[in-house]
């Protein structure tokens, strides 16, 4: 039986028709991980024993006609910034190398209740900071389309997990593009929901006003299936939206806006044509498009690189070597005497250079004397960025744009200059400060067979419109069905 | 062009509670100068009359009911990650007095 590249829908059918058991399905992915992961390095902590047990219980439910949901028995992988009770959660950092959370994130509890089967935790850029998955303490992740190249980041492991068919779907997180950019570079569908749509309880916080958890899958349809399970109000997350997620049927063709500032000079020529062709396909399918302008967008990346590090410096202050994680106190021979020294040593030895860079930057721009010039200014620019999007969405329903200005770059190519790396996110970053839903769907491949994604952005709360257009695109274009060679 | 001095790096590393070796200071100086020079383009933006915003959800003062619930997690598990335990207490080094 060919189990290659199953969608949730296809797997569900096989299970329901009893053509396969959940145990056989889990064994298939375990075999793929064992075969491919040594080179790809996408999975950090496998949970194969418990996955097999969960699959067995799922089969019992299926036989008794008590399937819990569409996801019952479906194997998935989780980015290692999402807490999983009893299962090591490291944020791909040395500072949490041995940390075992005593509780699970709300999204994990919801997926458990739905019967989904967790196969393990995936690699990512340390503390979700990066666009290439090269800053992980556990080594870089390779792009299955070209293993000398990066998969993108920070959710590189989760993107590769779906791209290389190591699982049916996976979870990532997106603060400035960390789901969408790797989805684009790995030719999978990756969705960042409206801020507040999915609970952040249990997500190791990076930038609390920007972070969102979201799914990776082979199709937009699958992404919506996962979203329906993980979205919803959570009293443990006071920023979670009160309303439930409601899918929507398109009644009138959506009006599409093409944001001109997203097609800047830095854009690779092949990427530009692929994205333009994808938009043309939508036009040929009857969608009207118009150019829109978002004048503050050019400043969004700068504002983000002030706001995000400030929030990071605050969120990462908890890693102090006292309550959990890496600590010189663990060494009984350590002669550390003062509390201050514990803090300094823990964080000096536990954090990687990018995490340190962002904490230092955040401390500087929020410190007395600099707060107004940097942080307050950035929050004002954030307001302008949000207003630009609000204005655009008065004229159009959705925006269509590139995700990454370049395809997957070579490992090591951008690590010398942090700023060069940051500029790779110029099209994804503006979306998070405005809290908008956005998806990356496969749109084509370059001559070198490198994937290129199309980004669809909606207004706050319009996750269903974004997913609808993505699903429709995937009926007129088959790029998402292409798979990398093993 | 932002100028970050060696003293600036030492100062912010102390604020951030991150120990920094002498040899690392120059790289952090260069990196931060580079990044700050980039973000300083915000000085070109006219923000008169624009309120700063910190969040976009519009939610305000979301609270839960003040009802105590038993903790379902065993104390041993809650303490299992603590680097240095003193029975069931988290052991914390003293704060040394200056001079």
Coordinates of C-alpha atoms in Angstrom, one line a residue:
Chain A
X1 CA 0.0 0.0 0.0
X2 CA 1.4 3.4 -1.0
X3 CA 1.3 5.6 2.1
X4 CA 3.6 8.3 0.6
X5 CA 2.6 11.9 1.1
X6 CA -0.8 11.3 2.6
X7 CA -3.0 14.2 3.5
X8 CA -5.2 14.1 6.6
X9 CA -8.1 13.5 4.4
X10 CA -6.5 10.5 2.6
X11 CA -5.2 9.0 5.8
X12 CA -8.6 9.4 7.5
X13 CA -10.2 7.6 4.6
X14 CA -7.8 4.7 4.8
X15 CA -8.3 4.4 8.5
X16 CA -12.1 4.6 8.3
X17 CA -12.3 2.0 5.5
X18 CA -10.0 -0.1 7.7
X19 CA -7.5 -0.4 4.8
X20 CA -4.8 0.6 7.4
X21 CA -4.5 0.7 11.1
X22 CA -3.3 3.7 13.1
X23 CA -0.4 1.5 14.3
X24 CA 0.6 0.8 10.7
X25 CA 0.4 4.4 9.9
X26 CA 2.6 5.4 12.9
X27 CA 5.1 2.7 12.0
X28 CA 5.3 4.1 8.5
X29 CA 6.3 7.5 9.8
X30 CA 8.7 6.1 12.4
X31 CA 10.5 4.2 9.6
X32 CA 10.7 7.4 7.5
X33 CA 12.1 9.4 10.4
X34 CA 14.7 6.7 11.2
X35 CA 15.7 6.6 7.6
X36 CA 15.8 10.3 6.7
X37 CA 16.3 12.2 9.9
X38 CA 20.0 11.4 10.5
X39 CA 20.7 13.6 7.5
X40 CA 17.8 16.1 7.7
X41 CA 18.1 16.7 11.5
X42 CA 14.5 17.8 11.6
X43 CA 13.4 15.7 14.7
X44 CA 15.1 16.4 18.0
X45 CA 13.2 14.2 20.4
X46 CA 11.2 11.2 19.0
X47 CA 8.4 9.8 21.2
X48 CA 7.9 6.6 19.3
X49 CA 6.9 4.4 22.3
X50 CA 4.1 6.6 23.4
X51 CA 3.1 7.2 19.7
X52 CA 2.7 3.4 19.2
X53 CA 0.6 3.2 22.4
X54 CA -1.5 6.1 21.4
X55 CA -2.0 4.6 17.9
X56 CA -3.1 1.3 19.5
X57 CA -5.7 3.1 21.6
X58 CA -6.9 5.0 18.6
X59 CA -7.4 1.7 16.7
X60 CA -9.5 0.4 19.6
X61 CA -11.7 3.5 19.4
X62 CA -12.0 3.1 15.6
X63 CA -13.1 -0.5 16.0
X64 CA -15.7 0.5 18.6
X65 CA -16.9 3.2 16.3
X66 CA -15.8 6.0 18.7
X67 CA -13.5 8.0 16.6
X68 CA -12.8 11.3 18.4
X69 CA -12.3 13.6 15.4
X70 CA -10.9 13.8 11.9
X71 CA -7.4 13.7 13.5
X72 CA -7.9 10.5 15.5
X73 CA -4.9 8.3 14.8
X74 CA -3.2 10.9 12.6
X75 CA 0.6 11.3 13.4
X76 CA 2.1 14.8 13.9
X77 CA 5.3 16.5 15.0
X78 CA 5.7 19.6 17.2
X79 CA 8.1 22.5 17.2
X80 CA 10.3 22.3 20.3
X81 CA 9.0 25.7 21.6
X82 CA 5.7 24.1 22.5
X83 CA 5.5 22.5 25.9
X84 CA 4.7 18.8 26.1
X85 CA 4.3 17.3 29.5
X86 CA 6.9 14.6 30.3
X87 CA 8.6 15.2 27.0
X88 CA 11.8 17.2 26.8
X89 CA 11.2 20.7 25.4
X90 CA 14.4 22.6 24.6
X91 CA 13.5 25.6 22.4
X92 CA 16.6 24.2 20.6
X93 CA 18.7 25.9 23.2
X94 CA 21.5 24.6 25.5
X95 CA 19.7 26.5 28.3
X96 CA 16.8 24.1 28.2
X97 CA 18.7 21.0 27.0
X98 CA 17.3 18.8 29.8
X99 CA 14.1 20.7 30.6
X100 CA 11.0 18.5 30.9
X101 CA 7.8 20.5 31.1
X102 CA 5.4 19.5 33.9
X103 CA 2.4 20.5 31.7
X104 CA 1.4 20.6 28.1
X105 CA 0.5 23.6 26.0
X106 CA -3.3 24.0 25.4
X107 CA -2.8 23.1 21.7
X108 CA -1.3 19.8 22.7
X109 CA -4.1 19.1 25.1
X110 CA -6.6 19.8 22.3
X111 CA -4.8 17.6 19.8
X112 CA -4.6 14.8 22.4
X113 CA -8.4 15.1 23.1
X114 CA -8.9 14.8 19.3
X115 CA -6.9 11.6 19.2
X116 CA -4.0 12.8 17.2
X117 CA -0.7 10.9 17.7
X118 CA 2.4 12.9 18.6
X119 CA 5.6 11.5 17.0
X120 CA 8.0 13.9 18.7
X121 CA 9.6 17.4 18.8
X122 CA 11.2 19.2 16.0
X123 CA 14.3 21.3 15.6
X124 CA 14.1 25.1 15.2
X125 CA 16.2 28.2 15.5
X126 CA 17.1 28.7 19.1
X127 CA 14.2 30.3 20.9
X128 CA 12.5 30.8 17.6
X129 CA 15.0 33.4 16.5
X130 CA 16.1 33.0 13.0
X131 CA 15.2 32.5 9.3
X132 CA 17.3 29.5 8.5
X133 CA 17.3 27.0 11.4
X134 CA 21.1 27.4 11.6
X135 CA 21.1 28.8 15.2
X136 CA 19.9 25.7 16.9
X137 CA 22.1 24.3 19.6
X138 CA 21.4 20.9 18.1
X139 CA 22.7 21.7 14.6
X140 CA 21.1 22.9 11.5
X141 CA 18.2 21.4 9.6
X142 CA 18.6 20.5 5.9
X143 CA 16.2 21.4 3.1
X144 CA 14.9 18.1 1.6
X145 CA 14.8 19.8 -1.9
X146 CA 18.5 20.5 -1.7
X147 CA 20.4 19.3 1.4
X148 CA 23.2 21.9 1.0
X149 CA 20.6 24.6 1.6
X150 CA 18.6 25.9 4.6
X151 CA 14.9 25.0 5.1
X152 CA 14.2 28.4 6.4
X153 CA 13.3 29.3 10.0
X154 CA 12.6 29.4 12.7
X155 CA 10.2 26.5 12.3
X156 CA 12.6 24.7 9.9
X157 CA 12.2 21.3 11.5
X158 CA 8.4 21.4 11.4
X159 CA 8.4 22.5 7.8
X160 CA 10.8 19.8 6.8
X161 CA 8.8 17.2 8.8
X162 CA 5.9 17.7 6.4
X163 CA 8.0 18.3 3.3
X164 CA 10.0 15.1 3.7
X165 CA 6.8 13.2 4.7
X166 CA 8.0 12.4 8.3
X167 CA 4.4 13.0 9.5
X168 CA 1.0 14.1 8.2
X169 CA 1.0 17.5 9.7
X170 CA 3.1 19.5 12.2
X171 CA 2.9 22.6 14.5
X172 CA 5.1 25.6 14.2
X173 CA 5.1 29.1 15.6
X174 CA 5.4 32.5 13.8
X175 CA 6.5 35.8 15.2
X176 CA 7.9 37.5 12.1
X177 CA 7.5 34.8 9.5
X178 CA 8.7 31.6 11.2
X179 CA 5.9 29.4 9.7
X180 CA 5.4 31.1 6.4
X181 CA 9.1 31.5 5.3
X182 CA 10.1 27.9 5.9
X183 CA 6.8 26.8 4.3
X184 CA 7.8 28.7 1.2
X185 CA 11.4 27.4 1.1
X186 CA 10.2 23.8 1.6
X187 CA 7.1 23.7 -0.6
X188 CA 4.5 23.0 2.1
X189 CA 1.4 24.9 3.3
X190 CA 2.0 26.9 6.5
X191 CA -0.5 29.1 8.2
X192 CA -0.1 31.9 10.8
X193 CA -3.6 32.6 12.4
X194 CA -4.9 36.0 13.5
X195 CA -3.2 37.0 16.7
X196 CA -5.3 35.5 19.5
X197 CA -6.9 32.8 17.3
X198 CA -4.8 30.0 18.8
X199 CA -3.9 29.9 22.5
X200 CA -0.3 30.7 23.4
X201 CA -0.5 28.9 26.7
X202 CA 2.5 26.6 26.8
X203 CA 4.3 28.2 23.9
X204 CA 7.8 29.3 25.2
X205 CA 7.2 33.0 24.7
X206 CA 9.4 34.9 22.3
X207 CA 7.5 38.2 21.6
X208 CA 4.2 38.0 23.4
X209 CA 2.4 40.6 21.2
X210 CA 3.5 38.9 18.0
X211 CA 3.7 35.1 18.6
X212 CA 1.2 32.7 17.2
X213 CA 1.2 28.9 16.9
X214 CA 0.1 27.5 13.5
X215 CA -0.1 24.3 11.4
X216 CA 2.1 23.0 8.6
X217 CA 0.5 20.5 6.2
X218 CA 0.4 19.2 2.6
X219 CA -2.7 21.1 1.7
X220 CA -4.7 24.2 2.9
X221 CA -7.6 21.9 3.5
X222 CA -5.5 19.9 6.0
X223 CA -4.3 23.2 7.6
X224 CA -7.9 24.2 8.2
X225 CA -8.7 20.8 9.7
X226 CA -5.9 21.2 12.2
X227 CA -6.9 24.8 12.9
X228 CA -10.5 23.8 13.7
X229 CA -9.1 21.6 16.5
X230 CA -6.4 24.0 17.9
X231 CA -8.2 27.4 17.6
X232 CA -10.5 28.7 20.2
X233 CA -10.8 30.8 23.4
X234 CA -8.6 29.6 26.3
X235 CA -9.0 31.1 29.7
X236 CA -5.3 30.4 30.3
X237 CA -4.4 32.9 27.6
X238 CA -5.9 36.3 28.2
X239 CA -5.0 37.4 24.7
X240 CA -7.0 34.6 23.1
X241 CA -10.0 35.7 21.0
X242 CA -13.5 35.0 22.5
X243 CA -15.0 33.6 19.3
X244 CA -14.7 30.1 17.8
X245 CA -13.2 29.6 14.3
X246 CA -15.9 29.4 11.7
X247 CA -15.0 28.1 8.2
X248 CA -16.6 30.2 5.4
X249 CA -18.0 29.4 2.0
X250 CA -17.0 32.0 -0.6
X251 CA -20.2 33.6 -1.9
X252 CA -18.8 36.3 -4.1
X253 CA -15.3 36.2 -5.5
X254 CA -12.8 37.9 -3.2
X255 CA -11.3 41.2 -4.3
X256 CA -7.5 40.8 -4.2
X257 CA -4.9 43.5 -3.6
X258 CA -1.3 43.3 -4.7
X259 CA 0.8 45.3 -2.2
X260 CA 3.4 47.1 -4.4
X261 CA 5.9 47.6 -1.7
X262 CA 6.3 43.8 -1.3
X263 CA 7.8 43.5 -4.8
X264 CA 11.0 45.4 -3.9
X265 CA 14.4 45.5 -5.6
X266 CA 15.8 42.8 -3.4
X267 CA 13.5 40.2 -5.0
X268 CA 15.0 37.4 -7.0
X269 CA 13.9 37.5 -10.7
X270 CA 12.7 33.9 -10.7
X271 CA 10.8 34.3 -7.5
X272 CA 9.1 37.4 -8.9
X273 CA 7.9 35.6 -12.1
X274 CA 6.6 32.6 -10.1
X275 CA 4.6 34.8 -7.8
X276 CA 3.3 36.9 -10.7
X277 CA 2.3 33.7 -12.5
X278 CA 0.4 32.5 -9.5
X279 CA -1.5 35.7 -9.3
X280 CA -2.2 35.5 -13.0
X281 CA -3.7 32.1 -12.4
X282 CA -6.1 33.6 -9.9
X283 CA -7.0 36.4 -12.3
X284 CA -7.7 33.8 -15.0
X285 CA -9.9 32.0 -12.5
X286 CA -12.0 35.2 -12.3
X287 CA -10.4 37.1 -9.4
X288 CA -10.1 40.8 -9.8
X289 CA -6.9 42.3 -8.6
X290 CA -5.7 45.8 -8.0
X291 CA -2.5 47.3 -6.8
X292 CA -2.6 48.7 -3.2
X293 CA 0.0 50.7 -1.4
X294 CA 1.1 50.2 2.2
X295 CA 3.4 53.3 2.6
X296 CA 4.6 52.4 6.1
X297 CA 5.6 48.9 5.2
X298 CA 9.1 49.9 4.3
X299 CA 9.6 50.8 8.0
X300 CA 7.9 47.6 9.4
X301 CA 11.0 45.5 9.5
X302 CA 12.9 48.3 11.5
X303 CA 10.0 48.7 13.9
X304 CA 9.9 44.9 14.3
X305 CA 13.6 44.7 15.1
X306 CA 13.0 47.2 17.9
X307 CA 9.8 45.8 19.3
X308 CA 10.6 42.1 19.1
X309 CA 14.0 42.3 20.9
X310 CA 12.4 44.3 23.7
X311 CA 9.8 41.7 24.3
X312 CA 12.4 39.0 23.9
X313 CA 14.6 40.6 26.6
X314 CA 11.7 40.5 28.9
X315 CA 10.5 37.0 28.1
X316 CA 14.0 35.4 28.3
X317 CA 14.7 37.0 31.7
X318 CA 13.1 34.0 33.4
X319 CA 16.1 31.8 32.3
X320 CA 18.1 32.4 35.4
X321 CA 19.6 29.1 36.4
X322 CA 17.5 28.9 39.6
X323 CA 14.1 27.3 38.8
X324 CA 14.9 25.1 35.7
X325 CA 17.3 24.7 32.9
X326 CA 21.0 25.0 32.5
X327 CA 22.7 26.2 35.7
X328 CA 26.2 26.2 37.2
X329 CA 24.3 25.2 40.5
X330 CA 23.8 21.7 39.0
X331 CA 27.5 21.1 39.4
X332 CA 28.1 20.2 43.1
X333 CA 31.7 21.2 42.7
X334 CA 30.9 24.7 41.5
X335 CA 32.1 27.4 43.8
X336 CA 29.6 30.0 42.7
X337 CA 28.7 32.1 45.7
X338 CA 26.5 35.0 44.6
X339 CA 23.1 35.1 43.0
X340 CA 24.3 37.6 40.5
X341 CA 27.0 35.3 39.3
X342 CA 24.5 32.5 38.8
X343 CA 22.6 34.7 36.5
X344 CA 25.6 35.9 34.6
X345 CA 27.1 32.5 34.1
X346 CA 23.9 30.6 33.3
X347 CA 23.0 33.1 30.6
X348 CA 26.5 33.4 29.2
X349 CA 26.9 29.7 28.8
X350 CA 23.3 28.7 28.1
X351 CA 22.3 31.1 25.4
X352 CA 23.6 31.1 21.8
X353 CA 24.9 34.3 20.1
X354 CA 21.6 35.2 18.4
X355 CA 19.6 35.0 21.6
X356 CA 22.2 37.1 23.3
X357 CA 22.3 39.6 20.5
X358 CA 18.5 40.1 20.7
X359 CA 18.4 40.3 24.4
X360 CA 21.2 43.0 24.4
X361 CA 19.4 44.9 21.7
X362 CA 16.1 44.8 23.6
X363 CA 17.7 45.9 26.8
X364 CA 19.4 48.8 25.1
X365 CA 16.4 50.2 23.2
X366 CA 14.2 50.0 26.2
X367 CA 16.6 51.4 28.7
X368 CA 16.3 54.8 30.3
X369 CA 17.3 57.5 27.9
X370 CA 16.7 55.4 24.8
X371 CA 13.1 54.2 25.3
X372 CA 11.5 57.2 23.6
X373 CA 13.8 57.3 20.6
X374 CA 13.5 53.6 19.8
X375 CA 10.8 51.6 21.5
X376 CA 8.1 54.3 21.7
X377 CA 8.9 55.4 18.1
X378 CA 8.6 51.8 17.0
X379 CA 5.2 51.4 18.6
X380 CA 4.0 54.5 16.8
X381 CA 5.3 53.1 13.5
X382 CA 3.5 49.9 14.4
X383 CA 0.3 51.8 14.7
X384 CA 0.9 53.3 11.2
X385 CA 1.6 49.9 9.7
X386 CA -1.7 48.6 11.2
X387 CA -3.5 51.6 9.8
X388 CA -2.1 51.0 6.3
X389 CA -3.4 47.4 6.4
X390 CA -6.8 48.6 7.7
X391 CA -7.1 51.0 4.9
X392 CA -6.1 48.5 2.2
X393 CA -8.7 46.0 3.5
X394 CA -11.4 48.6 3.0
X395 CA -10.8 48.2 -0.7
X396 CA -9.9 44.5 -1.0
X397 CA -10.7 41.3 0.9
X398 CA -7.2 39.7 0.7
X399 CA -3.7 40.5 -0.3
X400 CA -1.5 38.3 -2.5
X401 CA 2.2 38.7 -2.3
X402 CA 5.5 36.9 -2.2
X403 CA 6.7 35.2 1.0
X404 CA 10.4 35.3 0.7
X405 CA 12.3 37.5 -1.7
X406 CA 14.7 34.7 -2.4
X407 CA 14.6 30.9 -2.5
X408 CA 16.4 28.7 -0.1
X409 CA 20.0 29.9 0.4
X410 CA 23.1 27.8 1.1
X411 CA 23.9 26.8 4.6
X412 CA 26.4 29.3 6.0
X413 CA 25.6 31.9 3.3
X414 CA 24.1 34.5 5.6
X415 CA 25.4 33.6 9.1
X416 CA 28.2 36.2 9.0
X417 CA 25.8 39.1 9.0
X418 CA 22.8 39.2 11.3
X419 CA 21.2 42.1 9.4
X420 CA 21.4 40.2 6.1
X421 CA 19.5 37.4 7.7
X422 CA 16.9 39.7 9.1
X423 CA 16.3 41.3 5.6
X424 CA 15.2 37.8 4.3
X425 CA 12.0 38.4 6.3
X426 CA 11.0 41.7 4.8
X427 CA 7.7 40.3 3.4
X428 CA 6.6 38.3 6.4
X429 CA 7.5 40.6 9.3
X430 CA 4.9 43.4 8.7
X431 CA 2.0 41.0 9.2
X432 CA 2.7 40.1 12.8
X433 CA 2.6 43.6 14.3
X434 CA -0.8 44.0 12.7
X435 CA -2.0 40.6 14.0
X436 CA -3.2 39.5 10.6
X437 CA -3.8 35.9 9.4
X438 CA -1.5 34.8 6.6
X439 CA -0.6 31.7 4.7
X440 CA 2.2 30.5 2.5
X441 CA 1.3 28.0 -0.2
X442 CA 3.5 26.4 -2.8
X443 CA 3.4 28.3 -6.0
X444 CA 6.3 27.0 -8.1
X445 CA 9.9 26.0 -8.3
X446 CA 13.0 27.8 -9.7
X447 CA 15.1 26.3 -12.4
X448 CA 17.3 24.8 -9.7
X449 CA 14.1 23.1 -8.3
X450 CA 14.0 25.4 -5.3
X451 CA 10.4 26.0 -3.9
X452 CA 8.7 29.4 -4.0
X453 CA 5.6 30.2 -2.0
X454 CA 2.7 32.6 -2.5
X455 CA 1.5 34.5 0.5
X456 CA -2.2 35.3 1.1
X457 CA -2.9 37.8 3.9
X458 CA -6.3 38.7 5.4
X459 CA -7.7 41.2 7.8
X460 CA -7.8 40.4 11.5
X461 CA -10.3 37.6 12.1
X462 CA -10.5 36.7 8.4
X463 CA -8.6 33.4 8.7
X464 CA -11.4 31.6 6.9
X465 CA -11.1 33.9 3.8
X466 CA -7.4 33.3 3.7
X467 CA -7.8 29.5 3.9
X468 CA -10.6 29.6 1.3
X469 CA -8.5 31.3 -1.3
X470 CA -5.6 29.0 -0.5
X471 CA -7.9 25.9 -1.0
X472 CA -9.2 27.3 -4.2
X473 CA -5.7 28.0 -5.5
X474 CA -4.8 24.4 -4.8
X475 CA -7.6 23.3 -7.1
X476 CA -6.3 25.3 -10.0
X477 CA -2.6 24.7 -9.3
X478 CA -0.9 21.4 -8.4
X479 CA 2.5 22.6 -7.1
X480 CA 1.6 21.6 -3.6
X481 CA 1.5 17.9 -4.7
X482 CA 5.1 17.9 -5.8
X483 CA 7.5 16.1 -3.4
X484 CA 11.3 16.2 -2.9
X485 CA 13.3 13.1 -3.7
X486 CA 14.2 11.1 -0.6
Chain B
X1 CA 25.1 56.1 12.4
X2 CA 24.7 54.6 15.8
X3 CA 27.8 54.4 17.9
X4 CA 28.0 51.8 20.6
X5 CA 30.9 52.0 23.0
X6 CA 32.6 49.2 24.8
X7 CA 31.1 50.7 28.0
X8 CA 27.6 50.5 26.5
X9 CA 28.1 46.8 25.8
X10 CA 29.3 46.2 29.4
X11 CA 26.4 48.2 30.7
X12 CA 23.7 46.5 28.7
X13 CA 25.2 43.1 29.4
X14 CA 24.8 43.8 33.1
X15 CA 21.2 45.0 32.6
X16 CA 20.6 41.8 30.7
X17 CA 22.4 39.7 33.3
X18 CA 24.5 38.0 30.6
X19 CA 28.2 37.5 31.3
X20 CA 30.4 38.7 28.5
X21 CA 34.1 37.9 27.9
X22 CA 36.5 40.7 26.9
X23 CA 37.0 39.0 23.5
X24 CA 33.3 39.0 22.7
X25 CA 32.7 42.8 23.2
X26 CA 33.9 43.9 19.8
X27 CA 31.7 41.6 17.8
X28 CA 28.6 42.6 19.9
X29 CA 29.5 46.2 19.4
X30 CA 29.7 45.8 15.6
X31 CA 26.5 43.8 15.4
X32 CA 24.5 46.2 17.5
X33 CA 25.8 49.2 15.6
X34 CA 24.9 47.6 12.3
X35 CA 21.4 46.7 13.5
X36 CA 20.8 50.1 15.2
X37 CA 21.9 51.9 12.1
X38 CA 19.3 50.0 10.2
X39 CA 16.5 50.7 12.6
X40 CA 17.3 54.3 12.9
X41 CA 15.6 54.9 9.6
X42 CA 12.5 55.2 11.8
X43 CA 13.7 58.7 12.5
X44 CA 12.5 59.6 9.0
X45 CA 8.9 58.6 9.8
X46 CA 6.6 61.4 10.9
X47 CA 4.7 60.0 13.8
X48 CA 3.1 63.2 15.2
X49 CA -0.3 62.5 16.5
X50 CA 0.1 58.8 16.3
X51 CA -0.5 56.8 19.5
X52 CA 1.9 54.0 20.2
X53 CA 0.2 50.6 20.3
X54 CA 1.3 47.6 22.2
X55 CA -1.3 45.1 21.0
X56 CA -3.8 44.6 18.2
X57 CA -6.4 42.3 19.7
X58 CA -8.3 45.1 21.3
X59 CA -9.0 43.0 24.3
X60 CA -8.9 44.8 27.6
X61 CA -8.6 43.4 31.2
X62 CA -9.5 39.9 30.4
X63 CA -9.8 38.1 33.8
X64 CA -10.8 34.7 35.1
X65 CA -13.1 34.0 38.0
X66 CA -11.3 34.1 41.4
X67 CA -11.9 30.5 42.2
X68 CA -9.2 28.3 43.7
X69 CA -8.6 25.0 42.0
X70 CA -6.4 22.2 43.2
X71 CA -3.2 21.8 41.4
X72 CA -3.3 18.5 39.5
X73 CA 0.5 18.2 39.1
X74 CA 2.5 16.3 41.7
X75 CA 4.9 18.5 43.6
X76 CA 7.8 16.2 42.8
X77 CA 7.2 16.7 39.1
X78 CA 7.0 20.5 39.5
X79 CA 10.3 20.4 41.3
X80 CA 12.0 17.9 39.0
X81 CA 13.6 20.6 36.9
X82 CA 15.1 22.6 39.8
X83 CA 18.9 22.8 39.5
X84 CA 19.5 22.8 43.3
X85 CA 16.8 21.6 45.7
X86 CA 16.9 21.9 49.5
X87 CA 14.3 19.2 50.3
X88 CA 11.2 20.8 48.7
X89 CA 12.6 24.3 48.6
X90 CA 14.4 25.8 45.7
X91 CA 17.9 26.6 46.9
X92 CA 19.0 30.2 46.0
X93 CA 22.5 31.5 46.6
X94 CA 22.8 34.6 48.8
X95 CA 23.1 38.1 47.5
X96 CA 26.5 39.2 48.6
X97 CA 26.8 42.7 50.1
X98 CA 29.0 45.1 48.2
X99 CA 32.4 45.9 49.8

